[in-house]
Tab-separated table of C-alpha atoms in Angstrom:
chain	number	residue	atom	x	y	z
A	1432	LYS	CA	2.746	-13.267	2.916
A	1433	ILE	CA	-0.310	-15.536	1.898
A	1434	PHE	CA	-2.339	-13.703	4.488
A	1435	TRP	CA	-1.737	-10.298	2.862
A	1436	ASP	CA	-1.999	-11.757	-0.637
A	1437	ASN	CA	-5.619	-13.071	0.345
A	1438	ARG	CA	-6.626	-9.737	1.889
A	1439	LEU	CA	-5.632	-7.808	-1.243
A	1440	LYS	CA	-7.519	-10.194	-3.392
A	1441	ASP	CA	-10.605	-9.890	-1.165
A	1442	ALA	CA	-10.307	-6.068	-1.529
A	1443	CYS	CA	-10.233	-6.402	-5.350
A	1444	VAL	CA	-13.214	-8.685	-5.274
A	1445	ASP	CA	-15.149	-6.109	-2.970
A	1446	HIS	CA	-14.201	-3.254	-5.208
A	1447	ASN	CA	-15.140	-5.036	-8.486
A	1448	ASN	CA	-18.553	-5.955	-6.827
A	1449	HIS	CA	-19.012	-2.138	-5.831
A	1450	ASN	CA	-18.291	-1.116	-9.528
A	1451	ASN	CA	-19.842	-4.141	-11.304
A	1452	ASN	CA	-22.385	-1.657	-13.018
A	1453	ASP	CA	-19.585	0.271	-14.598
A	1454	SER	CA	-17.471	-2.334	-16.290
A	1455	HIS	CA	-17.945	-5.394	-18.559
A	1456	HIS	CA	-15.937	-8.669	-18.545
A	1457	ASP	CA	-15.206	-11.377	-20.974
A	1458	GLU	CA	-16.313	-14.987	-20.053
A	1459	GLU	CA	-14.223	-17.810	-20.946
A	1460	GLN	CA	-15.837	-21.157	-22.046
A	1461	ASP	CA	-15.085	-22.684	-18.729
A	1462	GLY	CA	-17.204	-19.913	-16.993
A	1463	THR	CA	-14.105	-18.049	-15.485
A	1464	THR	CA	-13.969	-14.229	-15.714
A	1465	THR	CA	-11.240	-12.309	-17.111
A	1466	ARG	CA	-10.022	-8.630	-16.839
A	1467	PRO	CA	-12.543	-5.854	-17.896
A	1468	THR	CA	-12.780	-5.727	-21.669
A	1469	ASN	CA	-12.670	-2.041	-21.739
A	1470	ARG	CA	-9.250	-2.090	-19.909
A	1471	ARG	CA	-10.730	0.668	-17.426
A	1472	GLN	CA	-8.745	-0.408	-14.583
A	1473	ILE	CA	-10.267	0.672	-11.329
A	1474	ARG	CA	-8.479	1.866	-8.311
A	1475	THR	CA	-8.566	-0.666	-5.468
A	1476	ILE	CA	-6.175	0.475	-2.830
A	1477	THR	CA	-3.924	3.376	-1.751
A	1478	VAL	CA	-0.327	2.542	-1.511
A	1479	ASP	CA	2.437	4.474	0.263
A	1480	GLY	CA	5.767	3.764	1.982
A	1481	THR	CA	6.312	4.590	5.606
A	1482	ASP	CA	9.762	4.759	7.445
A	1483	PHE	CA	10.851	3.801	10.928
A	1484	ARG	CA	13.977	4.742	12.676
A	1485	PHE	CA	16.547	1.909	12.914
A	1486	SER	CA	20.005	1.248	14.198
A	1487	PRO	CA	21.699	-0.995	11.434
A	1488	PRO	CA	24.183	-3.668	12.237
A	1489	ASN	CA	27.682	-2.326	12.606
A	1490	ASN	CA	29.310	-5.012	10.621
A	1491	GLY	CA	31.032	-2.948	7.897
A	1492	LEU	CA	29.115	-4.983	5.300
A	1493	THR	CA	26.778	-2.231	4.051
A	1494	PRO	CA	27.343	1.489	3.706
A	1495	ALA	CA	25.503	3.962	5.717
A	1496	ARG	CA	23.622	5.234	2.562
A	1497	HIS	CA	22.007	1.867	2.327
A	1498	TRP	CA	19.881	2.596	5.357
A	1499	TYR	CA	19.659	6.545	4.987
A	1500	SER	CA	15.962	7.877	5.200
A	1501	HIS	CA	15.649	11.288	3.704
A	1502	LYS	CA	12.598	11.717	5.975
A	1503	PHE	CA	14.561	11.353	9.201
A	1504	LYS	CA	17.891	12.307	7.966
A	1505	ALA	CA	19.157	9.031	9.584
A	1506	SER	CA	19.132	5.282	9.190
A	1507	ALA	CA	15.606	3.726	8.889
A	1508	VAL	CA	13.708	0.757	7.371
A	1509	ARG	CA	10.635	1.178	5.034
A	1510	TYR	CA	7.489	-0.702	4.615
A	1511	GLU	CA	4.916	-0.651	1.837
A	1512	VAL	CA	1.324	-0.449	2.953
A	1513	GLY	CA	-1.967	-0.919	0.997
A	1514	ILE	CA	-5.237	0.303	2.267
A	1515	GLY	CA	-8.614	-0.646	0.603
A	1516	ILE	CA	-10.215	2.413	-0.766
A	1517	GLN	CA	-13.882	1.213	-0.197
A	1518	THR	CA	-13.324	-0.401	3.192
A	1519	GLY	CA	-10.549	1.340	4.965
A	1520	ASN	CA	-8.810	-1.978	5.875
A	1521	ILE	CA	-5.206	-2.640	5.644
A	1522	VAL	CA	-4.849	-5.222	2.809
A	1523	TRP	CA	-1.207	-5.327	1.838
A	1524	LEU	CA	2.297	-5.162	3.830
A	1525	SER	CA	5.658	-5.453	2.372
A	1526	GLY	CA	8.867	-5.025	4.145
A	1527	PRO	CA	11.088	-4.416	5.988
A	1528	TRP	CA	13.390	-2.839	3.355
A	1529	PRO	CA	16.572	-0.761	4.033
A	1530	ALA	CA	15.276	2.780	3.374
A	1531	GLY	CA	18.210	4.187	1.390
A	1532	ALA	CA	18.438	1.330	-0.986
A	1533	TYR	CA	14.814	0.882	-1.812
A	1534	ALA	CA	12.591	3.852	-2.961
A	1535	ASP	CA	8.842	3.427	-2.704
A	1536	LEU	CA	8.692	2.812	-6.504
A	1537	THR	CA	11.440	0.156	-6.247
A	1538	ILE	CA	9.609	-1.732	-3.490
A	1539	PHE	CA	6.265	-1.544	-5.496
A	1540	ARG	CA	8.284	-3.001	-8.656
A	1541	THR	CA	10.037	-5.814	-6.693
A	1542	GLY	CA	7.998	-6.570	-3.651
A	1543	GLY	CA	4.995	-8.168	-5.325
A	1544	LEU	CA	2.273	-5.592	-5.381
A	1545	LYS	CA	2.708	-4.592	-9.046
A	1546	GLU	CA	2.415	-8.086	-10.085
A	1547	LYS	CA	-0.707	-8.641	-7.997
A	1548	LEU	CA	-2.336	-5.453	-9.467
A	1549	LEU	CA	-1.582	-6.708	-12.980
A	1550	GLU	CA	-3.029	-10.110	-12.188
A	1551	PHE	CA	-6.261	-8.528	-10.972
A	1552	GLY	CA	-6.441	-5.827	-13.642
A	1553	GLU	CA	-6.717	-3.063	-11.278
A	1554	ARG	CA	-4.645	0.062	-9.965
A	1555	ALA	CA	-3.496	1.741	-6.850
A	1556	GLU	CA	-3.857	5.412	-5.810
A	1557	ALA	CA	-0.446	6.767	-4.905
A	1558	ASP	CA	1.801	9.944	-4.703
A	1559	LEU	CA	4.220	11.348	-7.019
A	1560	GLY	CA	6.960	8.937	-5.916
A	1561	TYR	CA	5.300	6.246	-7.945
A	1562	ARG	CA	5.664	8.191	-11.333
A	1563	GLY	CA	6.515	5.732	-14.186
A	1564	GLU	CA	3.827	2.887	-13.662
A	1565	PRO	CA	0.813	4.256	-15.625
A	1566	GLU	CA	-0.749	0.763	-15.903
A	1567	THR	CA	-0.938	0.103	-12.241
A	1568	ILE	CA	-0.570	3.489	-10.489
A	1569	GLU	CA	-3.135	6.360	-10.423
A	1570	LEU	CA	-1.180	9.774	-9.581
A	1571	PRO	CA	-2.760	12.573	-7.638
A	1572	LEU	CA	-3.864	14.663	-10.675
A	1573	SER	CA	-4.606	11.806	-12.996
A	1574	GLY	CA	-8.156	10.793	-13.836
A	1575	HIS	CA	-11.266	12.925	-13.939
A	1576	VAL	CA	-10.967	16.242	-12.153
A	1577	SER	CA	-14.134	15.590	-10.144
A	1578	THR	CA	-12.291	12.807	-8.236
A	1579	HIS	CA	-9.250	14.804	-7.257
A	1580	ALA	CA	-10.501	15.954	-3.853
A	1581	ALA	CA	-11.757	12.474	-3.004
A	1582	LYS	CA	-8.508	10.965	-4.125
A	1583	ALA	CA	-6.486	13.425	-1.924
A	1584	ARG	CA	-8.817	12.449	0.909
A	1585	SER	CA	-7.924	8.789	0.420
A	1586	ARG	CA	-4.259	9.470	0.612
A	1587	LEU	CA	-4.727	11.657	3.755
A	1588	ARG	CA	-6.515	8.598	5.297
A	1589	HIS	CA	-3.471	6.631	4.400
A	1590	GLU	CA	-1.176	8.932	6.348
A	1591	THR	CA	-3.573	8.576	9.318
A	1592	CYS	CA	-3.166	4.857	9.366
A	1593	ASN	CA	0.757	5.382	9.154
A	1594	ARG	CA	0.538	7.690	12.291
A	1595	ARG	CA	-1.372	4.930	14.180
A	1596	PHE	CA	1.535	2.531	13.697
A	1597	LYS	CA	3.718	5.016	15.278
A	1598	GLN	CA	1.623	5.177	18.419
A	1599	TRP	CA	3.434	2.033	19.594
A	1600	ALA	CA	6.719	2.761	21.277
A	1601	CYS	CA	8.628	-0.027	19.372
A	1602	LEU	CA	8.034	1.742	16.127
A	1603	ASP	CA	7.886	5.402	17.277
A	1604	GLN	CA	11.505	4.937	18.856
A	1605	ARG	CA	14.817	4.041	17.211
A	1606	PHE	CA	14.664	0.298	17.062
A	1607	ARG	CA	18.058	-1.132	18.317
A	1608	HIS	CA	17.450	-4.781	17.708
A	1609	SER	CA	17.715	-7.032	14.613
A	1610	PHE	CA	16.299	-6.250	11.108
A	1611	GLU	CA	14.225	-9.480	11.307
A	1612	LEU	CA	12.885	-8.636	14.609
A	1613	HIS	CA	11.592	-5.116	13.389
A	1614	GLY	CA	9.636	-6.989	10.764
A	1615	SER	CA	7.885	-9.117	13.373
A	1616	CYS	CA	7.085	-6.186	15.510
A	1617	PHE	CA	5.791	-4.128	12.511
A	1618	THR	CA	3.597	-6.991	11.331
A	1619	ALA	CA	2.169	-7.377	15.057
A	1620	VAL	CA	1.388	-3.722	15.157
A	1621	ALA	CA	-0.182	-3.775	11.881
A	1622	VAL	CA	-2.415	-6.765	12.659
A	1623	LEU	CA	-3.436	-4.991	16.026
A	1624	THR	CA	-4.201	-1.872	14.001
A	1625	GLN	CA	-6.415	-3.684	11.713
A	1626	LEU	CA	-8.273	-5.443	14.554
A	1627	SER	CA	-8.827	-1.984	16.180
A	1628	ILE	CA	-10.313	-0.922	12.786
A	1629	GLU	CA	-12.578	-3.867	12.782
A	1630	SER	CA	-13.585	-3.143	16.308
A	1631	GLY	CA	-14.874	0.224	15.918
A	1632	LYS	CA	-11.897	2.601	15.746
A	1633	SER	CA	-12.108	2.658	11.767
A	1634	LEU	CA	-10.230	5.322	9.817
A	1635	PHE	CA	-12.444	8.030	8.367
A	1636	ASP	CA	-14.486	7.318	5.115
A	1637	ALA	CA	-12.561	8.115	1.978
A	1638	SER	CA	-14.376	5.884	-0.654
A	1639	PHE	CA	-15.286	7.163	-3.998
A	1640	ASP	CA	-16.743	6.042	-7.173
A	1641	GLU	CA	-15.146	5.814	-10.518
A	1642	VAL	CA	-16.089	8.554	-13.081
A	1643	VAL	CA	-16.388	7.396	-16.660
A	1644	VAL	CA	-16.113	10.032	-19.488
């Protein structure tokens, strides 16, 4: 958890440096920097949920709908993934979550990412499943019209990363082991995917600049 918190923090710092000519900050007397004074929060990451087929424990303690994924029409677990817009690096993971009990927006609100974005004074680019969080989420047709195509490209790149996860058999096939073990497998695959990105198999470029009007 601390590892992904630090990666997200680094992404926010990198993006702030990239946009430091567009925003102004207040300085406290002790020299620390606060959020941008103009409250024009920048988009640091794309965020999305991704589902993986899973055989839940047959213990009678949780109803089938608790695990039901509308994508697979079957039981699944869900993860929240964040990717840096400027770098294309994986910077945030949260999960596993039972797919039927936790929608993307619920995970965003309860899994820690919303809190982190508020702390850093920034926003995430996401699809319409994240409606209802205007302070921290930028929806597809929000913002200046000149950025809509680039925003769509950044979300497409995110889907490309999700497909890379499923190139591994343990995540592509129905997982028949424990809930906790799935979390370990997914984290290992995510780290290996990030290492491959850093080793030259990067995702396609989808960075874009803010437009101020």
